[in-house]
XYZ file of C-alpha atoms in Angstrom:
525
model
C 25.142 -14.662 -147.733
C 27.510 -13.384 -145.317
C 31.263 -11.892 -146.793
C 33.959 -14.030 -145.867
C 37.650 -14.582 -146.919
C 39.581 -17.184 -148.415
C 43.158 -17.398 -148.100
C 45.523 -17.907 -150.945
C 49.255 -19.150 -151.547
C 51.106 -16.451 -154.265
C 55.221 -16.308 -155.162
C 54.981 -13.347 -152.669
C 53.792 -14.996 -149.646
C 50.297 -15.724 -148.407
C 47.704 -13.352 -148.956
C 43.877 -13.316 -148.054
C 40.746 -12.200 -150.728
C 38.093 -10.935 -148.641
C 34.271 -11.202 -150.347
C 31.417 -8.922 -149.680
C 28.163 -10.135 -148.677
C 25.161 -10.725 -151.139
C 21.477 -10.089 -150.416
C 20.688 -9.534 -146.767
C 24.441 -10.675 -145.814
C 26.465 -8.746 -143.407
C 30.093 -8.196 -143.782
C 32.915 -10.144 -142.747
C 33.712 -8.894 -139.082
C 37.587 -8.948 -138.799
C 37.622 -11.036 -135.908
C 36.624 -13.552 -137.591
C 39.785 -13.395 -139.578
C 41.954 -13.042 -136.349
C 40.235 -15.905 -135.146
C 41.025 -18.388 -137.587
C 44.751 -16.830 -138.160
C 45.053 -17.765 -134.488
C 43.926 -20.981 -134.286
C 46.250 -21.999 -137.260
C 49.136 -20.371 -135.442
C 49.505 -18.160 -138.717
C 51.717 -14.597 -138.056
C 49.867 -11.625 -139.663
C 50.271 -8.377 -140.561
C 47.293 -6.657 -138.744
C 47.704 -3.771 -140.494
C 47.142 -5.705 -143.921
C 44.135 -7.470 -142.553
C 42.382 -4.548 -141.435
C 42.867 -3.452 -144.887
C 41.845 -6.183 -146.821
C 38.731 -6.223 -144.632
C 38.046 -2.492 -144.790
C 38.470 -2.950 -148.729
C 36.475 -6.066 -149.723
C 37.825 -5.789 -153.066
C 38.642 -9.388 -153.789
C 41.895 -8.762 -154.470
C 44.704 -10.174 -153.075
C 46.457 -8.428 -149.611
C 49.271 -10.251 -149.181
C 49.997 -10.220 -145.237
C 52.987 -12.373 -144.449
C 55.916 -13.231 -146.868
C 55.721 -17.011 -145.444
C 54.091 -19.409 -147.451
C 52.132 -21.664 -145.778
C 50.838 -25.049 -146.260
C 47.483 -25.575 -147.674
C 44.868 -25.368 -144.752
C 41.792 -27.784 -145.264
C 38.393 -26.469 -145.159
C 37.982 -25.431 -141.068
C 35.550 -25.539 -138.452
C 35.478 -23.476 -134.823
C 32.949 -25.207 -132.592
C 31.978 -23.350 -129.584
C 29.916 -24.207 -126.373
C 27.921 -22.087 -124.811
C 28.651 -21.911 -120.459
C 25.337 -23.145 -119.693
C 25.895 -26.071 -122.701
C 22.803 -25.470 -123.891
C 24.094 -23.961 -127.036
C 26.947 -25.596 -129.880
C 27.658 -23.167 -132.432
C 29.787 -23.904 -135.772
C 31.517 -20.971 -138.318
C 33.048 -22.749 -141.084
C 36.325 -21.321 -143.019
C 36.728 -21.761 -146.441
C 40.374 -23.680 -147.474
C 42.781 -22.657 -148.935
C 43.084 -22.861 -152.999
C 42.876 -26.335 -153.531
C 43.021 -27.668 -150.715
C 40.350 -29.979 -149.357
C 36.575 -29.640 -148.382
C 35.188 -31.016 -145.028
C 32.316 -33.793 -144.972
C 29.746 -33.755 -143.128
C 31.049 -37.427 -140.872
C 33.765 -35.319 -140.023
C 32.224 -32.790 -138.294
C 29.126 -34.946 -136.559
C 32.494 -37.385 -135.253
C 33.814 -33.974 -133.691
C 30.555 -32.913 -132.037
C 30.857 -37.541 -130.849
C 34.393 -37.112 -129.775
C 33.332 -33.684 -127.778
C 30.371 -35.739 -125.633
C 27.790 -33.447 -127.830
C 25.355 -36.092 -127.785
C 21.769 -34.412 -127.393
C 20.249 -31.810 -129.832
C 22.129 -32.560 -132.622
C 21.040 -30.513 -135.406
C 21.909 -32.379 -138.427
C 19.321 -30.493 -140.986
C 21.475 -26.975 -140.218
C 25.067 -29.123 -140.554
C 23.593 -31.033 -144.033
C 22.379 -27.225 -145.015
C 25.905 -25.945 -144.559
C 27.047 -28.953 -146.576
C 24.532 -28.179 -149.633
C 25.387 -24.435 -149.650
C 28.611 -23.549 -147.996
C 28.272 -20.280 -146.655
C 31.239 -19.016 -144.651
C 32.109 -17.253 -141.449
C 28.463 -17.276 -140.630
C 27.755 -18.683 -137.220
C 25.354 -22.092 -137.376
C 23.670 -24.038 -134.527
C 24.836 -27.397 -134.768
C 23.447 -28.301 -131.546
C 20.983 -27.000 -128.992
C 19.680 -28.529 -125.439
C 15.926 -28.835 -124.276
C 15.845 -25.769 -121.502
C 14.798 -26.049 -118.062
C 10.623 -25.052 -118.151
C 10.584 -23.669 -114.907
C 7.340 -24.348 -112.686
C 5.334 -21.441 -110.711
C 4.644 -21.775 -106.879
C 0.679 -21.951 -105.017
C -0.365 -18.808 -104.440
C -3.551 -17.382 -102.965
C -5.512 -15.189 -105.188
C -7.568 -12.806 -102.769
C -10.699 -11.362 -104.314
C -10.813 -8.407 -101.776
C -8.133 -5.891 -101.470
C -5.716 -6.565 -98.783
C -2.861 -4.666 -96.952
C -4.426 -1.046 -97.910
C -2.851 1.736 -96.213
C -4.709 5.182 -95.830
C -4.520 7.675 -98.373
C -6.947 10.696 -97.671
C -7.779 12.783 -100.791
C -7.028 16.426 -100.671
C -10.536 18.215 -102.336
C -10.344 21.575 -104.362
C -11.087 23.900 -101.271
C -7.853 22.396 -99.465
C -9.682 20.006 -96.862
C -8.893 16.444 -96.940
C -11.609 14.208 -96.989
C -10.069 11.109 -94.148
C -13.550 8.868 -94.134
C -13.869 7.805 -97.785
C -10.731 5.824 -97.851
C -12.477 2.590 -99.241
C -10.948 0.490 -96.024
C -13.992 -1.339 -94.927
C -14.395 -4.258 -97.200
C -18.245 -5.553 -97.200
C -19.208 -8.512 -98.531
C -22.297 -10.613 -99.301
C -23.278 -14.016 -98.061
C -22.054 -16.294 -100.552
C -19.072 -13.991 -102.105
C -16.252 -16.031 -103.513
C -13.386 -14.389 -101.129
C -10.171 -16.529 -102.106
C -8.895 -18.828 -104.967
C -5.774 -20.966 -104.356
C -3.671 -21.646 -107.450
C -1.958 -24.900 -106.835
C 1.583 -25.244 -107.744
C 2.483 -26.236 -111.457
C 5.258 -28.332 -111.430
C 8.521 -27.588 -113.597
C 10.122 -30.202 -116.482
C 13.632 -30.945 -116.437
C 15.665 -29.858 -119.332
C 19.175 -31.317 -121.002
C 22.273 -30.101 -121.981
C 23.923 -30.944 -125.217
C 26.214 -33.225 -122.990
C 22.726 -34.745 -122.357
C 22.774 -33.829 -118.896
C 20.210 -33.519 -117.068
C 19.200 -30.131 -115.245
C 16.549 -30.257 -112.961
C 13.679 -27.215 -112.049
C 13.632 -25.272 -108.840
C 11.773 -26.932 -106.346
C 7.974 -25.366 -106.419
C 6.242 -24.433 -102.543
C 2.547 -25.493 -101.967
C 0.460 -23.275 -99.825
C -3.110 -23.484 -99.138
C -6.675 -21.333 -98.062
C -6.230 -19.811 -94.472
C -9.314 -19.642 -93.121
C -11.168 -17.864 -90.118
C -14.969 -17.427 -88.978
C -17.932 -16.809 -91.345
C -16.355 -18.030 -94.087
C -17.315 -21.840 -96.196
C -13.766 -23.433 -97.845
C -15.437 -25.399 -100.928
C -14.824 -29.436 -100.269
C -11.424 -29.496 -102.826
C -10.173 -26.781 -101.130
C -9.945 -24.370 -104.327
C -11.808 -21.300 -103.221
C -12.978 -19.456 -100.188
C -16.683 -17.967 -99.464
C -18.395 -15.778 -97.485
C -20.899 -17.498 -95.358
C -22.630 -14.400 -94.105
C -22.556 -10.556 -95.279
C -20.094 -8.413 -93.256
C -16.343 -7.068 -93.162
C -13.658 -9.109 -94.896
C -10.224 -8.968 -93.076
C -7.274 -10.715 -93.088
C -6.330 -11.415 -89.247
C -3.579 -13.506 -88.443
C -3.348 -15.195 -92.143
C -6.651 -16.462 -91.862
C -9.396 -14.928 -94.128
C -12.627 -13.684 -91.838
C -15.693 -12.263 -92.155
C -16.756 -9.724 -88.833
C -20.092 -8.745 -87.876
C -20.491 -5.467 -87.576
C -22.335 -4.083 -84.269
C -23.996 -0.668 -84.717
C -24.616 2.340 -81.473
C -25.529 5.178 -80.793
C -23.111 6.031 -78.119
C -20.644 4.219 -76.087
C -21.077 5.236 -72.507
C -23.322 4.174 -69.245
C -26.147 3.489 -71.489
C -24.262 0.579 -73.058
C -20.941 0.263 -71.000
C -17.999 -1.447 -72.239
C -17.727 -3.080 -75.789
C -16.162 -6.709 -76.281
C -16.821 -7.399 -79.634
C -15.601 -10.539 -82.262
C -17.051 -8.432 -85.515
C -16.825 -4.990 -85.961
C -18.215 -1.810 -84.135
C -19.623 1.635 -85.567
C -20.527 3.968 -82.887
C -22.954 6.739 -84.499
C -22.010 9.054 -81.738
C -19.311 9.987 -79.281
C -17.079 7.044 -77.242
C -17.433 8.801 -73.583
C -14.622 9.136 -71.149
C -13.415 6.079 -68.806
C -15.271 3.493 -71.620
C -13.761 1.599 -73.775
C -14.451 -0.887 -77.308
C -12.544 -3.842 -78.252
C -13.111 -5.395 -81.835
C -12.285 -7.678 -83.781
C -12.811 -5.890 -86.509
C -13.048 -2.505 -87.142
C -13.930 0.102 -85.857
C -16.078 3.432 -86.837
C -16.937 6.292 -84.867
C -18.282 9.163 -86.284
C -18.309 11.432 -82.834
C -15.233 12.626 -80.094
C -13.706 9.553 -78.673
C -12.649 11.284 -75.341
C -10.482 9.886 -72.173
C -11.269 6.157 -73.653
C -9.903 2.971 -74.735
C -10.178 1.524 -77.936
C -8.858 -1.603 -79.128
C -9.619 -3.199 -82.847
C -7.922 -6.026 -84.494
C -8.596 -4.676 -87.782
C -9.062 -0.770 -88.759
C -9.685 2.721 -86.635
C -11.411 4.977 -87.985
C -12.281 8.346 -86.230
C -14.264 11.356 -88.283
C -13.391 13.613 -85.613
C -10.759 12.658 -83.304
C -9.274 12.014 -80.246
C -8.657 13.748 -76.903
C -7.578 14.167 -73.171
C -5.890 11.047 -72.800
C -7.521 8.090 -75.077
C -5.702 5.582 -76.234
C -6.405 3.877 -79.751
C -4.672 0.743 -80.543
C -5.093 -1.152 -84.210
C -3.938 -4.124 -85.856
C -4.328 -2.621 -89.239
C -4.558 1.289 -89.762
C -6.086 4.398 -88.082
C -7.928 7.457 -89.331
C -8.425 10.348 -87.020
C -9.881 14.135 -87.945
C -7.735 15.020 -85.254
C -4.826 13.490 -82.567
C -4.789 15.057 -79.432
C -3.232 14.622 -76.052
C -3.588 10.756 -76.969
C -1.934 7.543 -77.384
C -2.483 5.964 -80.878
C -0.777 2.749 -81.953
C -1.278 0.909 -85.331
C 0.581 -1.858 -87.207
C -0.493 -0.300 -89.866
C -0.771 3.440 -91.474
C -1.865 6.353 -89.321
C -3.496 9.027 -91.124
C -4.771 12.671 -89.520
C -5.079 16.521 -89.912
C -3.021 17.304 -86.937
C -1.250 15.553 -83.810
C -0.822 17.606 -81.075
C 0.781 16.490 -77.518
C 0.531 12.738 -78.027
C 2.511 9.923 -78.628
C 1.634 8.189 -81.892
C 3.433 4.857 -83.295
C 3.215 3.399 -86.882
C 4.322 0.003 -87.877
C 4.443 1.768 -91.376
C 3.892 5.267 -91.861
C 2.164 8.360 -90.702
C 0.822 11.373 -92.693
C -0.381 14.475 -91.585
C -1.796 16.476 -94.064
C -4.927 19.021 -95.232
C -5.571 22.462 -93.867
C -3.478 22.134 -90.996
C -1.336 19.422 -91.069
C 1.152 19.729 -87.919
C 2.480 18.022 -85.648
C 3.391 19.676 -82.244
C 4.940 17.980 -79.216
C 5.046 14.517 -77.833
C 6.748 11.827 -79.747
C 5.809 10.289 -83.455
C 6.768 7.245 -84.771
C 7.004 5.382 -87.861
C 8.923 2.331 -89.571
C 9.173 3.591 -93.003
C 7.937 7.926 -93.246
C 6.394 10.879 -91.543
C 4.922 12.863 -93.703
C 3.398 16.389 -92.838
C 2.672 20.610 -93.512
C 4.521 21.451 -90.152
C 6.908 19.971 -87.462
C 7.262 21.671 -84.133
C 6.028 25.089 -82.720
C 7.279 28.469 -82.951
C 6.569 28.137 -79.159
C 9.364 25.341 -79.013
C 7.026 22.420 -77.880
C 8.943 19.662 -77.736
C 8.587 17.687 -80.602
C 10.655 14.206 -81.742
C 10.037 12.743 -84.815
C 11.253 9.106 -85.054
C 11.508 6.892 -88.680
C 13.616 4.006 -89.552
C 12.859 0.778 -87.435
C 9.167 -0.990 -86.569
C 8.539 0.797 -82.955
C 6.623 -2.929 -82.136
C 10.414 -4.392 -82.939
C 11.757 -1.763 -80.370
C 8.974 -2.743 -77.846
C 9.873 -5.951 -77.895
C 13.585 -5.708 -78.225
C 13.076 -4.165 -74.649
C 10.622 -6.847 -73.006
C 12.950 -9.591 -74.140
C 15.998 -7.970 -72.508
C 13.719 -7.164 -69.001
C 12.328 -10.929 -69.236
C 16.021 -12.692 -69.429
C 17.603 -10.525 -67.096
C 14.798 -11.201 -64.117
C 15.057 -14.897 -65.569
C 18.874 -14.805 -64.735
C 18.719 -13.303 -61.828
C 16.202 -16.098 -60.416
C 18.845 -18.297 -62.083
C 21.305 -16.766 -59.547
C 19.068 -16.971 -57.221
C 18.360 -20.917 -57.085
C 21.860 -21.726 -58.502
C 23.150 -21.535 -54.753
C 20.009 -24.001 -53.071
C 20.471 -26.963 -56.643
C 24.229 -27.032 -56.244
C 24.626 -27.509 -52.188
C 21.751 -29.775 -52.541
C 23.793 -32.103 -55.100
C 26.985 -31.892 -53.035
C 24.525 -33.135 -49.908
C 23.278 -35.834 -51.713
C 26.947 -37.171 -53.075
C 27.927 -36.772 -49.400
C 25.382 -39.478 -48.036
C 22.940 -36.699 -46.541
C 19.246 -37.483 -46.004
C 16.647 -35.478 -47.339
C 12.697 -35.754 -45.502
C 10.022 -36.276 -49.022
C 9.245 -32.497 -48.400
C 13.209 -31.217 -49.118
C 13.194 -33.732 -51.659
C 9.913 -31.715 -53.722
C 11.340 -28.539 -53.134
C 14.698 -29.002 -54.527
C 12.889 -31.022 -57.633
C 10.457 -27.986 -58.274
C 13.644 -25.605 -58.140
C 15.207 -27.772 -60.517
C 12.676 -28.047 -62.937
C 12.317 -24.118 -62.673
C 15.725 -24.001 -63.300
C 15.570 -25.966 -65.967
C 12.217 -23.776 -67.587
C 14.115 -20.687 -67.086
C 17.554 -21.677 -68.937
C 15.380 -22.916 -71.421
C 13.779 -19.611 -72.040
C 16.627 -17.800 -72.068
C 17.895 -19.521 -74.858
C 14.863 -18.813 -76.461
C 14.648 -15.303 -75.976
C 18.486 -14.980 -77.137
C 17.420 -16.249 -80.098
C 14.764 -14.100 -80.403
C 16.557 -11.401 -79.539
C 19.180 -11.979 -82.066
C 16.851 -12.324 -85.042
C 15.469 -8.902 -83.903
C 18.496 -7.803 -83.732
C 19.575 -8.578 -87.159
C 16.173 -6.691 -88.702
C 16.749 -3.618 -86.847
C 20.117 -3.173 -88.604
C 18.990 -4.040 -92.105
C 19.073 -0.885 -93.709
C 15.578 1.085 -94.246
C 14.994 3.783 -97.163
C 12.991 5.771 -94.390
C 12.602 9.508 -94.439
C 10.826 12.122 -92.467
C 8.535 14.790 -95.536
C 7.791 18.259 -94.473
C 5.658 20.369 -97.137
C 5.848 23.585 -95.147
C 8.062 24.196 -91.891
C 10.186 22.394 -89.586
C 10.631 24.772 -86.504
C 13.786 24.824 -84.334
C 13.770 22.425 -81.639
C 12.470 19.834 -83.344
C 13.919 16.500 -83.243
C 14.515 14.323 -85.686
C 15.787 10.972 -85.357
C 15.981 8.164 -88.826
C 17.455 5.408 -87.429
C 19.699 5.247 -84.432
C 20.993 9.083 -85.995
C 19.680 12.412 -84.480
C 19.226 15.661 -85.692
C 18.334 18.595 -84.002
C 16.401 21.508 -85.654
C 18.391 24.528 -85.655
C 16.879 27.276 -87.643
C 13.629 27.044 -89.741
C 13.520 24.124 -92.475
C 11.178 24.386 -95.578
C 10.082 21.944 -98.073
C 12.581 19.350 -97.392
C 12.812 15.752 -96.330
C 15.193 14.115 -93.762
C 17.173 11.534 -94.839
C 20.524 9.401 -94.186
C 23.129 10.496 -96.227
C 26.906 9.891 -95.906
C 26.193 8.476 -91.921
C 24.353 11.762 -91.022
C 20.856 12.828 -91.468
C 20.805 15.434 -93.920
C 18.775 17.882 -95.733
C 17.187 17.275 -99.419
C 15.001 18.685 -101.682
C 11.171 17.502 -101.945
């Protein structure tokens, strides 16, 4: 049992007799005391409380020279915020004075509107025992059982981003990255999880509290793929490459060459593509899937709506664009652009863009000249030249965001200015026709197609302010992005996190770039 104190009437005033707990009891917190004192309006000597409490003697401290009344046998009932919770600590009385019964205190918990989760067993318990100043649940609410939303469970791995292993001599090995996904005919792909409704709870008001609402999804589902007749699970319906392109799950063929060049000509593929050779100069691939070549992709075009993946690089002008990431031995006087992660040795002279981020490691691992982009990091051994090529490293906002930022303001200020254009030819038309004029069926289309141009074109504006906006507002959300440089920055080099700058002064070693107190600054690795 838990100590507690009684209170007790003497020629000398009113003292209190403080108890000490038996068996696995815990001692009377002084609080407790003050509580009670409190709520009975009692004064008090807190000086002789602390004592008596410090003490646990059971002898009398005698901490005000009043005498007061007899005080019943008390009860402090308590509601938790949420009212889920009604706890009780009962106070002995006074010597002699009276005892509680148990009507008395289920009437209070009535007159308080504590109607549900009334725990009479722990207020009869109380009643058969009496232990003091020992908090008891006298009533308790059903809680809220929240319920879990749909979700998609893929059986493939999804959203990888490159991560080339560095091997014991120092090389890094960029074409065992475990990107391509192959399945078998038959291969469960997807399981939806349907949504599990919650169950209201109550209060001890016996309120009602209701769950958060659950969402409902379902299977997305692209080519070469079977969705099972309840709509539970997702499978291959031919062997392949499993990708996730625009939401929808889909299984690619995969076409296999030796070379890309006048022996085959261009490539428009829906699966994917793995060239055993080189991709030659003024040819191009476009996949849907990914795509593999294991020779020099030279003054080419390649375009994949899935994965890139180059074991030896590319030169003198290509251009590689990907909808998921890109692996090249080397970058070199190139364009690459990937939603995704852009991995390579070294990037020299090109202009590379990252919808996530870009490393540049192994023996090597530079970048010199041109322009590098990335949403969230740039990782790599060396920025810039000793030679001072002109190098700009860029982190901090989704380049596609930027792209697009800039075709929306080019397409509403030529839609404006055709506005301005027909504004002139709608309005004197209107005034002509409130004047009585008369118009041949000819005038009549002409003014009617300008109108309903004018009408497309206001329309799109509005459309592309919007658009604009919400662009807007993600470009200045705050991004943790930072520019990594395991060796040496070189003067010259520019490095920009954000819509901040900095320009490389003097050498920089084994630091990262970051935005710190409105600047980019200088920390540690």
């Amino acid at each position: 049992m838990n100590g507690y104190f009684q209170l007790v009437v003497t020629e000398e005033g009113t003292g209190i007799k403080v108890y000490k707990p038996t068996g696995d009891g815990t001692p009377l917190d002084v609080n407790m005391v003050r509580d009670y004192l409190d709520d009975k309006k009692i004064q008090y000597d807190v000086v002789k409380i602390n004592e008596a409490v410090t003490n646990q003697d059971e002898t009398v401290v005698v901490f005000t020279e009043a005498k007061i009344l007899p005080e019943r046998e008390y009860c402090r009932i308590e509601s938790s915020k949420d009212r889920m919770t009604v706890t009780a600590v009962f106070y002995p009385p006074t010597e002699g004075a009276e005892l509680l019964t148990e009507k008395e205190i289920l009437d209070t918990l009535a007159y308080r509107k504590i109607v549900y989760g009334v725990q009479t067993e722990n207020i009869h318990e109380f009643f058969e025992h009496r232990q003091y100043c020992t908090e008891i649940v006298v009533a308790e609410g059903k809680p809220v059982k929240q319920g879990t939303n749909a979700k998609v469970e893929y059986h493939f791995s999804v959203n990888k981003r490159p991560k080339p292993t560095v091997k014991e001599d120092g090389s890094v090995d960029y074409f065992n990255l475990d990107l391509i996904h192959n399945v078998q005919e038959g291969q469960l792909l997807a399981t939806l999880h349907p949504e599990v409704p919650g169950e209201p709870g109550i209060n001890t008001l016996g309120e009602n509290i209701k769950p958060a609402n659950v969402k409902s999804t379902y299977i997305k589902f692209g080519k070469n793929t079977v969705l099972s007749e309840d709509k539970m699970t997702l499978t291959a319906a031919k062997a392949g490459h499993v990708t996730i392109k625009e939401g929808k799950v889909t299984v690619s063929d995969v076409l296999v060459l030796a070379n890309v060049d006048v022996s085959t000509g261009n490539i428009d593929a829906e699966g994917s593509v793995e060239v055993k050779g080189v991709v030659a100069s003024n040819f191009s691939i476009k996949a849907g899937g990914n795509v593999v070549v294991k020779g020099i992709v030279e003054d080419a075009t390649i375009i994949s709506g899935a994965d890139v993946i180059l074991e030896c690089g590319v030169k003198a002008g290509g251009k590689i664009t990907a909808d998921g990431n890109v692996v090249a031995k080397f970058i070199e006087n190139a364009t690459v652009t990937a939603k995704g992660g852009i991995s390579s040795e070294c990037i020299l002279h090109s202009t590379v863009t990252s919808g996530t981020e870009i490393n540049v490691t192994g023996k090597r691992g530079f970048i010199a000249g041109g322009k590098v982009c990335a949403a969230d990091r740039i990782q790599a051994k060396i920025l810039g030249s000793e030679m001072g090529a002109n190098t700009v490293i860029e982190v901090g906002a989704d380049p596609q965001l930027k792209l697009r930022l800039k075709e929306l303001q080019k397409g509403m200020a030529e839609a404006q200015k055709t506005l301005e254009g027909i504004k002139p030819t709608v309005e004197g038309f209107s005034k002509m026709l409130k004047a009585g004029a008369k118009f041949t069926p000819d005038q009549v289309a002409n003014v009617q197609k300008l109108i309903g141009l004018n009408k497309t074109l206001t329309q799109k504006i509005q459309d592309d302010s919007t658009e604009y906006q919400e662009l807007m507002e993600k470009l200045a959300e705050q991004k943790e992005a930072d520019v990594i440089v395991e060796g040496t920055a070189y003067p010259g080099t520019i490095v920009n996190i954000g819509e901040l700058s900095m320009i490389v002064k003097k050498p920089v070693q084994y630091s990262r770039f970051i935005i710190k107190e409105g600047d980019v600054r200088l920390a540690p690795i």
